[in-house]
Coordinates of C-alpha atoms in Angstrom, one line a residue:
M1 CA 0.0 0.0 0.0
K2 CA 1.2 3.5 -0.8
A3 CA 0.9 5.2 2.5
L4 CA 1.3 8.8 1.3
F5 CA 3.1 11.6 3.0
P6 CA 0.9 14.6 2.2
I7 CA 3.5 17.2 2.6
L8 CA 5.9 15.5 0.2
L9 CA 3.4 14.1 -2.3
P10 CA 0.4 16.3 -2.2
S11 CA -0.9 15.4 -5.7
L12 CA -1.2 11.7 -5.0
A13 CA -4.1 9.9 -3.2
L14 CA -4.6 6.3 -2.3
V15 CA -7.8 4.6 -3.4
V16 CA -8.8 1.3 -1.9
L17 CA -11.0 -0.9 -4.2
S18 CA -12.8 -4.1 -3.6
A19 CA -11.7 -7.4 -4.8
Q20 CA -14.4 -9.8 -6.2
D21 CA -13.4 -12.6 -3.8
D22 CA -11.9 -11.1 -0.6
E23 CA -10.6 -14.5 0.6
T24 CA -8.7 -15.7 -2.4
A25 CA -8.1 -12.5 -4.4
V26 CA -4.6 -11.8 -5.7
D27 CA -3.5 -8.3 -6.1
T28 CA -2.9 -8.1 -9.9
N29 CA -2.6 -4.3 -10.0
P30 CA 0.7 -3.1 -11.5
P31 CA 3.3 -1.9 -9.0
D32 CA 2.5 1.8 -9.6
S33 CA -1.2 1.3 -9.1
R34 CA -3.0 3.2 -6.3
E35 CA -5.6 0.4 -5.9
R36 CA -5.5 -1.8 -2.8
R37 CA -7.9 -4.6 -2.0
F38 CA -9.8 -4.9 1.3
H39 CA -12.4 -7.2 2.8
Q40 CA -15.9 -6.3 1.7
I41 CA -18.0 -6.1 4.9
A42 CA -20.5 -8.8 5.4
P43 CA -23.2 -8.9 8.1
N44 CA -21.4 -11.4 10.3
D45 CA -17.9 -10.0 9.8
Q46 CA -15.8 -9.3 12.9
V47 CA -15.3 -5.6 13.4
P48 CA -11.8 -4.3 13.8
T49 CA -10.6 -3.0 17.2
V50 CA -9.3 0.5 16.8
R51 CA -6.6 2.2 19.0
A52 CA -5.4 4.9 16.5
I53 CA -6.5 6.3 13.2
T54 CA -4.7 8.4 10.6
P55 CA -6.4 9.6 7.4
I56 CA -4.8 8.7 4.0
D57 CA -7.3 10.8 2.0
G58 CA -11.0 11.7 2.3
A59 CA -12.2 8.1 2.2
N60 CA -9.3 5.9 3.4
V61 CA -7.6 5.5 6.8
L62 CA -4.9 3.5 8.4
F63 CA -5.7 2.2 11.9
L64 CA -3.9 0.4 14.7
N65 CA -5.7 -2.4 16.5
H66 CA -5.4 -3.6 20.1
R67 CA -2.8 -6.2 19.2
G68 CA -0.5 -3.6 17.6
Q69 CA -1.4 -4.6 14.0
I70 CA -1.9 -2.0 11.3
G71 CA -4.9 -2.1 9.1
V72 CA -6.6 -0.1 6.3
A73 CA -10.2 0.8 6.0
K74 CA -12.4 2.5 3.4
F75 CA -15.4 4.7 3.9
S76 CA -18.1 6.4 1.8
P77 CA -18.3 10.2 1.7
G78 CA -20.7 10.0 4.6
L79 CA -18.2 8.0 6.6
S80 CA -20.2 4.7 6.4
Q81 CA -17.6 1.9 6.5
I82 CA -17.3 0.0 3.2
G83 CA -14.5 -2.4 4.1
W84 CA -11.2 -3.1 5.9
T85 CA -8.3 -5.5 6.1
L86 CA -5.1 -6.0 8.1
Y87 CA -2.2 -4.3 6.4
S88 CA 0.3 -5.9 8.7
E89 CA 0.3 -9.2 10.6
A90 CA 3.2 -8.1 12.7
K91 CA 2.2 -7.3 16.3
L92 CA 4.0 -4.2 17.6
N93 CA 4.2 -2.9 21.1
A94 CA 2.8 0.3 19.7
L95 CA 1.5 3.4 21.4
P96 CA -1.9 4.5 20.3
S97 CA -0.9 6.7 17.4
L98 CA 0.1 6.4 13.7
A99 CA 1.6 8.7 11.1
L100 CA 2.1 8.6 7.4
G101 CA 5.8 8.7 6.5
P102 CA 7.9 9.4 3.4
G103 CA 8.6 6.8 0.8
Y104 CA 5.2 5.1 1.1
S105 CA 5.7 4.2 4.7
V106 CA 3.8 4.0 8.0
L107 CA 5.2 5.3 11.3
A108 CA 4.5 3.9 14.7
A109 CA 6.2 4.1 18.1
S110 CA 6.8 1.8 21.0
P111 CA 8.3 3.0 24.3
Q112 CA 11.7 2.0 23.0
E113 CA 11.8 3.2 19.4
L114 CA 10.2 5.1 16.5
T115 CA 9.5 2.5 13.8
Q116 CA 9.0 2.8 10.0
A117 CA 7.2 0.1 8.0
F118 CA 7.2 -0.4 4.3
D119 CA 5.3 -2.5 1.7
T120 CA 8.4 -3.2 -0.3
D121 CA 6.9 -5.6 -2.8
R122 CA 3.6 -3.7 -3.1
N123 CA 1.4 -6.6 -2.3
A124 CA -0.7 -4.7 0.2
E125 CA 1.2 -6.1 3.2
L126 CA 3.8 -4.5 5.4
D127 CA 6.9 -6.6 5.1
F128 CA 9.9 -4.4 6.1
F129 CA 10.4 -2.7 9.4
Q130 CA 13.2 -0.4 10.5
A131 CA 14.0 1.7 13.6
L132 CA 14.2 5.5 12.9
A133 CA 15.1 6.5 16.4
R134 CA 16.0 4.3 19.3
D135 CA 18.9 6.2 21.0
W136 CA 18.5 9.5 22.9
P137 CA 20.0 11.1 25.9
G138 CA 18.8 9.4 29.1
R139 CA 17.6 6.2 27.5
G140 CA 19.8 4.1 29.8
Q141 CA 18.2 6.0 32.8
G142 CA 14.6 5.2 31.8
V143 CA 13.7 7.8 29.3
V144 CA 11.1 6.3 27.0
I145 CA 8.7 7.4 24.3
T146 CA 5.3 8.2 25.9
A147 CA 3.2 9.5 23.0
G148 CA 3.2 9.9 19.2
P149 CA 4.1 9.8 16.4
I150 CA 2.2 12.6 14.6
A151 CA 3.3 14.2 11.4
D152 CA 3.3 18.0 11.4
P153 CA 2.7 20.4 8.4
H154 CA 6.5 20.9 8.0
G155 CA 7.2 17.3 7.2
R156 CA 8.5 16.5 10.7
V157 CA 7.4 13.5 12.8
L158 CA 6.8 14.4 16.4
F159 CA 6.9 12.1 19.5
A160 CA 7.3 12.7 23.2
L161 CA 10.0 11.5 25.6
S162 CA 9.6 11.3 29.4
P163 CA 11.3 11.9 31.8
H164 CA 14.2 13.8 30.3
A165 CA 16.9 15.8 32.1
L166 CA 18.8 18.3 30.0
K167 CA 21.9 18.0 32.1
P168 CA 23.1 15.7 34.8
G169 CA 21.5 16.8 38.1
D170 CA 18.8 18.9 36.4
P171 CA 15.1 18.0 37.2
A172 CA 13.6 15.6 34.8
K173 CA 11.3 17.0 32.2
A174 CA 9.3 15.8 29.2
R175 CA 10.3 16.8 25.7
L176 CA 8.6 16.7 22.4
M177 CA 11.0 15.6 19.7
A178 CA 10.9 15.9 15.9
W179 CA 12.4 13.3 13.5
L180 CA 13.4 15.0 10.3
P181 CA 12.9 12.8 7.2
A182 CA 15.4 14.8 5.1
T183 CA 18.4 14.3 7.4
G184 CA 17.3 11.5 9.8
Q185 CA 18.1 13.7 12.7
T186 CA 16.0 13.9 15.9
V187 CA 15.7 17.4 17.5
P188 CA 13.8 18.8 20.5
V189 CA 10.8 21.0 19.8
T190 CA 9.3 21.8 23.2
E191 CA 9.7 20.7 26.8
S192 CA 7.3 20.2 29.7
E193 CA 7.4 19.8 33.5
L194 CA 5.0 16.9 33.3
P195 CA 5.0 13.7 31.1
I196 CA 3.0 13.9 27.9
E197 CA 0.5 11.1 27.6
R198 CA -1.3 12.0 24.4
F199 CA -1.1 15.0 22.0
A200 CA -2.7 16.4 18.9
L201 CA -1.5 19.1 16.5
R202 CA -3.6 21.7 14.7
R203 CA -2.6 22.6 11.1
D204 CA -1.3 26.0 12.3
G205 CA 1.1 24.4 14.8
L206 CA -1.0 24.6 18.0
L207 CA -0.1 21.7 20.2
A208 CA -2.6 20.2 22.6
A209 CA -1.0 17.8 25.0
R210 CA -2.7 15.9 27.9
L211 CA -0.2 15.9 30.7
S212 CA 0.2 13.2 33.3
M213 CA -0.4 14.1 37.0
P214 CA -1.9 11.0 38.6
D215 CA -1.8 12.5 42.1
Y216 CA -4.3 15.2 41.1
T217 CA -7.7 13.5 41.2
D218 CA -10.0 16.5 40.6
G219 CA -9.3 16.7 36.9
Y220 CA -6.9 16.3 34.0
F221 CA -4.3 18.8 32.7
L222 CA -4.2 19.9 29.1
S223 CA -1.6 22.2 27.7
L224 CA -1.9 24.4 24.6
T225 CA 1.4 25.5 23.1
E226 CA 2.2 27.2 19.8
L227 CA 5.1 25.4 18.1
P228 CA 7.4 27.5 16.0
P229 CA 8.2 26.4 12.5
P230 CA 11.6 24.8 11.9
A231 CA 14.4 27.3 11.3
L232 CA 15.1 27.9 7.6
E233 CA 18.7 28.7 8.2
P234 CA 21.2 26.7 10.3
S235 CA 22.5 28.3 13.4
E236 CA 25.9 29.9 13.3
P237 CA 28.7 27.5 14.6
G238 CA 29.1 27.9 18.3
S239 CA 25.9 30.0 18.7
A240 CA 23.4 29.0 21.4
P241 CA 20.2 27.4 20.0
P242 CA 17.0 29.4 20.5
P243 CA 15.1 28.6 23.7
L244 CA 12.5 25.9 23.4
P245 CA 8.9 26.8 24.0
F246 CA 7.7 25.5 27.4
T247 CA 4.5 23.4 27.7
L248 CA 2.6 24.4 30.8
P249 CA -0.9 23.2 32.0
S250 CA -3.3 25.6 30.2
L251 CA -6.7 24.0 31.0
I252 CA -8.1 21.7 33.7
I253 CA -10.7 19.2 32.4
P254 CA -12.7 18.7 35.6
A255 CA -13.3 15.1 36.6
E256 CA -17.0 15.8 37.3
L257 CA -17.4 16.5 33.5
T258 CA -15.9 13.1 32.6
Q259 CA -17.4 11.0 35.4
R260 CA -13.8 10.6 36.5
D261 CA -13.0 8.8 33.3
R262 CA -9.5 9.8 31.9
P263 CA -10.0 11.6 28.5
V264 CA -8.1 10.2 25.6
A265 CA -7.6 10.7 21.8
P266 CA -7.4 14.5 21.5
A267 CA -8.4 15.7 18.0
F268 CA -8.7 19.1 16.5
F269 CA -11.6 19.9 14.2
E270 CA -13.3 23.0 12.8
E271 CA -17.0 23.7 13.2
G272 CA -18.9 26.8 12.0
G273 CA -15.6 28.6 11.4
T274 CA -14.4 27.9 15.0
G275 CA -11.4 25.7 15.8
K276 CA -12.2 23.2 18.5
L277 CA -10.7 20.2 20.3
L278 CA -12.5 17.0 21.1
L279 CA -11.5 14.3 23.7
A280 CA -13.2 11.0 24.3
C281 CA -13.8 9.3 27.7
P282 CA -14.1 5.6 26.7
E283 CA -15.8 4.3 29.9
S284 CA -18.4 7.1 30.5
R285 CA -18.7 7.7 26.7
H286 CA -18.5 11.4 27.3
L287 CA -17.2 13.6 24.5
V288 CA -15.6 16.7 25.9
E289 CA -15.4 19.8 23.7
I290 CA -12.8 22.5 24.2
V291 CA -12.8 25.9 22.5
P292 CA -9.2 27.3 22.7
E293 CA -8.9 31.1 23.0
R294 CA -5.7 33.1 23.1
A295 CA -5.4 35.6 25.9
G296 CA -2.1 37.6 25.5
G297 CA 0.6 35.0 25.5
L298 CA -1.5 32.3 27.0
W299 CA -4.3 30.0 26.0
Q300 CA -7.6 29.5 27.8
G301 CA -11.1 28.5 26.9
A302 CA -14.4 26.8 27.6
I303 CA -14.8 23.1 28.4
L304 CA -18.2 21.6 27.6
L305 CA -19.9 18.3 27.4
R306 CA -20.6 17.9 23.6
G307 CA -22.5 14.6 23.8
L308 CA -22.5 10.9 24.6
A309 CA -20.8 8.6 22.1
P310 CA -22.9 5.6 21.0
K311 CA -20.0 3.3 21.6
P312 CA -16.8 3.6 23.7
I313 CA -14.3 5.7 21.7
R314 CA -10.5 5.3 22.0
A315 CA -9.3 7.0 18.8
L316 CA -10.5 10.2 17.1
V317 CA -9.6 12.0 13.9
E318 CA -11.0 14.7 11.7
M319 CA -11.3 13.4 8.1
D320 CA -10.4 15.5 5.1
S321 CA -14.1 15.8 4.4
G322 CA -14.5 17.6 7.7
G323 CA -16.4 14.7 9.5
L324 CA -15.2 13.2 12.8
L325 CA -14.4 9.5 12.9
G326 CA -14.0 7.6 16.1
G327 CA -12.9 4.1 16.8
G328 CA -12.8 1.5 19.6
D329 CA -13.3 -2.1 20.5
E330 CA -16.6 -2.1 18.5
G331 CA -15.1 -0.8 15.3
F332 CA -15.4 2.6 13.7
T333 CA -18.0 5.2 14.7
P334 CA -18.7 8.3 12.7
L335 CA -19.5 11.2 15.1
S336 CA -21.7 14.1 14.3
D337 CA -23.3 16.8 16.5
D338 CA -26.9 16.2 17.1
P339 CA -28.7 19.6 17.1
S340 CA -31.8 18.1 18.7
I341 CA -29.9 17.6 22.0
Y342 CA -30.5 20.4 24.4
R343 CA -27.1 21.4 25.6
L344 CA -24.8 24.3 26.2
V345 CA -22.8 25.1 23.1
R346 CA -20.9 28.3 24.2
L347 CA -19.6 29.7 27.4
S348 CA -17.7 32.9 27.0
L349 CA -16.7 36.0 29.0
A350 CA -17.9 39.5 28.4
D351 CA -17.0 42.8 30.1
D352 CA -20.3 42.8 32.0
G353 CA -20.7 39.1 32.8
I354 CA -20.8 35.5 31.4
V355 CA -22.5 34.5 28.2
L356 CA -24.3 31.1 27.8
E357 CA -25.6 29.9 24.5
F358 CA -27.9 26.8 24.1
T359 CA -29.0 24.7 21.2
R360 CA -32.7 25.4 22.0
P361 CA -34.6 28.3 23.5
V362 CA -34.7 28.1 27.3
D363 CA -37.7 28.3 29.6
R364 CA -37.7 32.1 30.1
F365 CA -39.6 31.9 33.4
E366 CA -36.8 29.7 35.0
A367 CA -33.9 31.3 33.1
V368 CA -34.3 34.7 34.8
K369 CA -34.1 33.3 38.3
A370 CA -30.6 33.8 39.8
E371 CA -31.2 30.8 42.2
N372 CA -31.3 28.5 39.2
Y373 CA -27.5 29.0 38.7
S374 CA -24.4 28.3 40.7
V375 CA -21.5 30.4 39.5
K376 CA -18.1 30.0 41.2
A377 CA -14.5 31.2 40.6
I378 CA -12.1 28.5 41.7
A379 CA -8.6 29.8 42.2
L380 CA -5.9 27.7 40.5
G381 CA -3.9 28.0 43.8
G382 CA -6.8 26.9 45.9
G383 CA -10.0 28.4 47.3
E384 CA -13.2 29.4 45.6
T385 CA -15.6 32.4 45.5
V386 CA -19.3 32.5 44.7
L387 CA -20.0 35.1 42.0
P388 CA -23.3 37.1 42.3
I389 CA -25.1 37.2 39.0
E390 CA -28.3 38.6 37.4
P391 CA -29.6 36.5 34.5
M392 CA -31.0 38.1 31.4
V393 CA -32.5 36.2 28.4
E394 CA -31.8 37.6 24.9
S395 CA -34.6 37.9 22.3
D396 CA -34.0 34.5 20.6
G397 CA -34.2 32.7 23.8
K398 CA -31.0 30.7 23.2
V399 CA -28.6 33.1 24.9
V400 CA -28.5 33.9 28.6
V401 CA -26.2 36.6 29.9
L402 CA -25.3 36.3 33.6
K403 CA -24.7 39.9 34.5
G404 CA -21.9 40.5 37.0
K405 CA -18.2 40.7 37.3
P406 CA -16.4 37.8 35.5
P407 CA -13.6 36.0 37.2
G408 CA -10.1 37.4 36.9
P409 CA -7.0 35.6 35.7
G410 CA -5.8 32.4 37.5
H411 CA -9.3 30.9 38.0
V412 CA -11.5 28.1 36.8
L413 CA -15.0 29.4 36.2
R414 CA -17.7 26.8 37.1
V415 CA -21.2 27.4 36.0
V416 CA -24.0 25.0 36.9
C417 CA -27.5 25.5 35.5
Q418 CA -29.2 23.3 38.1
N419 CA -32.8 24.1 37.0
L420 CA -32.9 25.4 33.4
P421 CA -35.2 23.3 31.1
S422 CA -35.8 24.3 27.5
E423 CA -39.0 26.0 26.6
T424 CA -40.4 22.6 25.6
G425 CA -39.3 20.9 28.9
E426 CA -36.1 19.1 27.9
T427 CA -33.3 18.7 30.5
L428 CA -29.8 19.8 29.8
L429 CA -27.4 17.2 28.6
S430 CA -25.0 18.5 31.3
P431 CA -25.9 21.3 33.8
S432 CA -22.1 22.0 34.3
A433 CA -19.7 23.9 32.2
F434 CA -16.2 25.3 32.8
Y435 CA -13.8 28.0 31.6
T436 CA -10.1 28.3 32.6
V437 CA -9.2 32.0 32.8
H438 CA -5.6 33.2 32.3
G439 CA -6.2 36.7 31.0
Q440 CA -8.8 39.2 30.1

């Protein structure tokens, strides 16, 4: 299979076509063909388990299963699955991420190495594996790969190392590393005080990393960091390299919003002209939506419950067509927003208060009662303050403004609409929403 590297080969696309007999078919396509066979789905077919997904084009994806095997699947334009097959019988000790690499390759990572796999004889099976990176400072002292790989828009392949001390005696930190296909070098991109467990990268270079802090039980740390593009010119000999951007916890995803289920599979997507981030909680099936907003040199934003997944989701990706595709032990699951669900879709700060927007008009009689809201500012250093508010419903009935003084920097805003039905009596999907505030 030609696993294409979109930065290097933008004009090519892989097309997976069905064979007439999926059990005995022989790939008779010429070596330069883009066609690849797959198993046509039958009603009694076993579904693939999915731990990672990476798109090849608008209709085809590579996926990693729970055994560490790599597969390929094809979808209709509406993300209905048409077929799938295993692309590799080899079982890798792989982290839950895949990337497309140069030279028609697939990239995966285990704690001990970044691995590249090829289909050298072009028979739709991976048959050659090689290590791209397996040596780094601190490896003998327990430094391992904890997340990745992910390909970035500059042709680099990113993966995380933890823990990593820059010098003997320095405190151990995590580092995001970049493997450079052109030179085969591995260079640091950013560093973090906390280990990086999962990460996603937006097209403009915004990094979202879920950080590990198991001793904190009230939520989960997420960092948002803008990664600089690679330097066009090499540094002067003997000159100090530019300082690395530092990844700090930007947002706290409260445990009460996930039912204490650790969120996984961060994926950026765009909706209505707004860039968003989605994370899945496999056990509770909660889908957590984050709207990143820049405040000065920091990132903050709202954290909302978007919906409940129909099946447990362990992998997420935005397809080229714009749709969201999830995967888990029960196969692939297309995810779409259901406008019929009564939920909070926006939480934002204004000079004179807090703005709430809902999918449906609210019950105006209940919405204007201050006692139907609980609004608190929780200091990041500890302690909380109840914020007095005066609700006002805008003309369309979908927007409620809680008049009052919004929280200052260094707080998590917690808004609970404990009694706010829609005008037709529906109950909110989640009464709680949050906003981490770093600036005004």
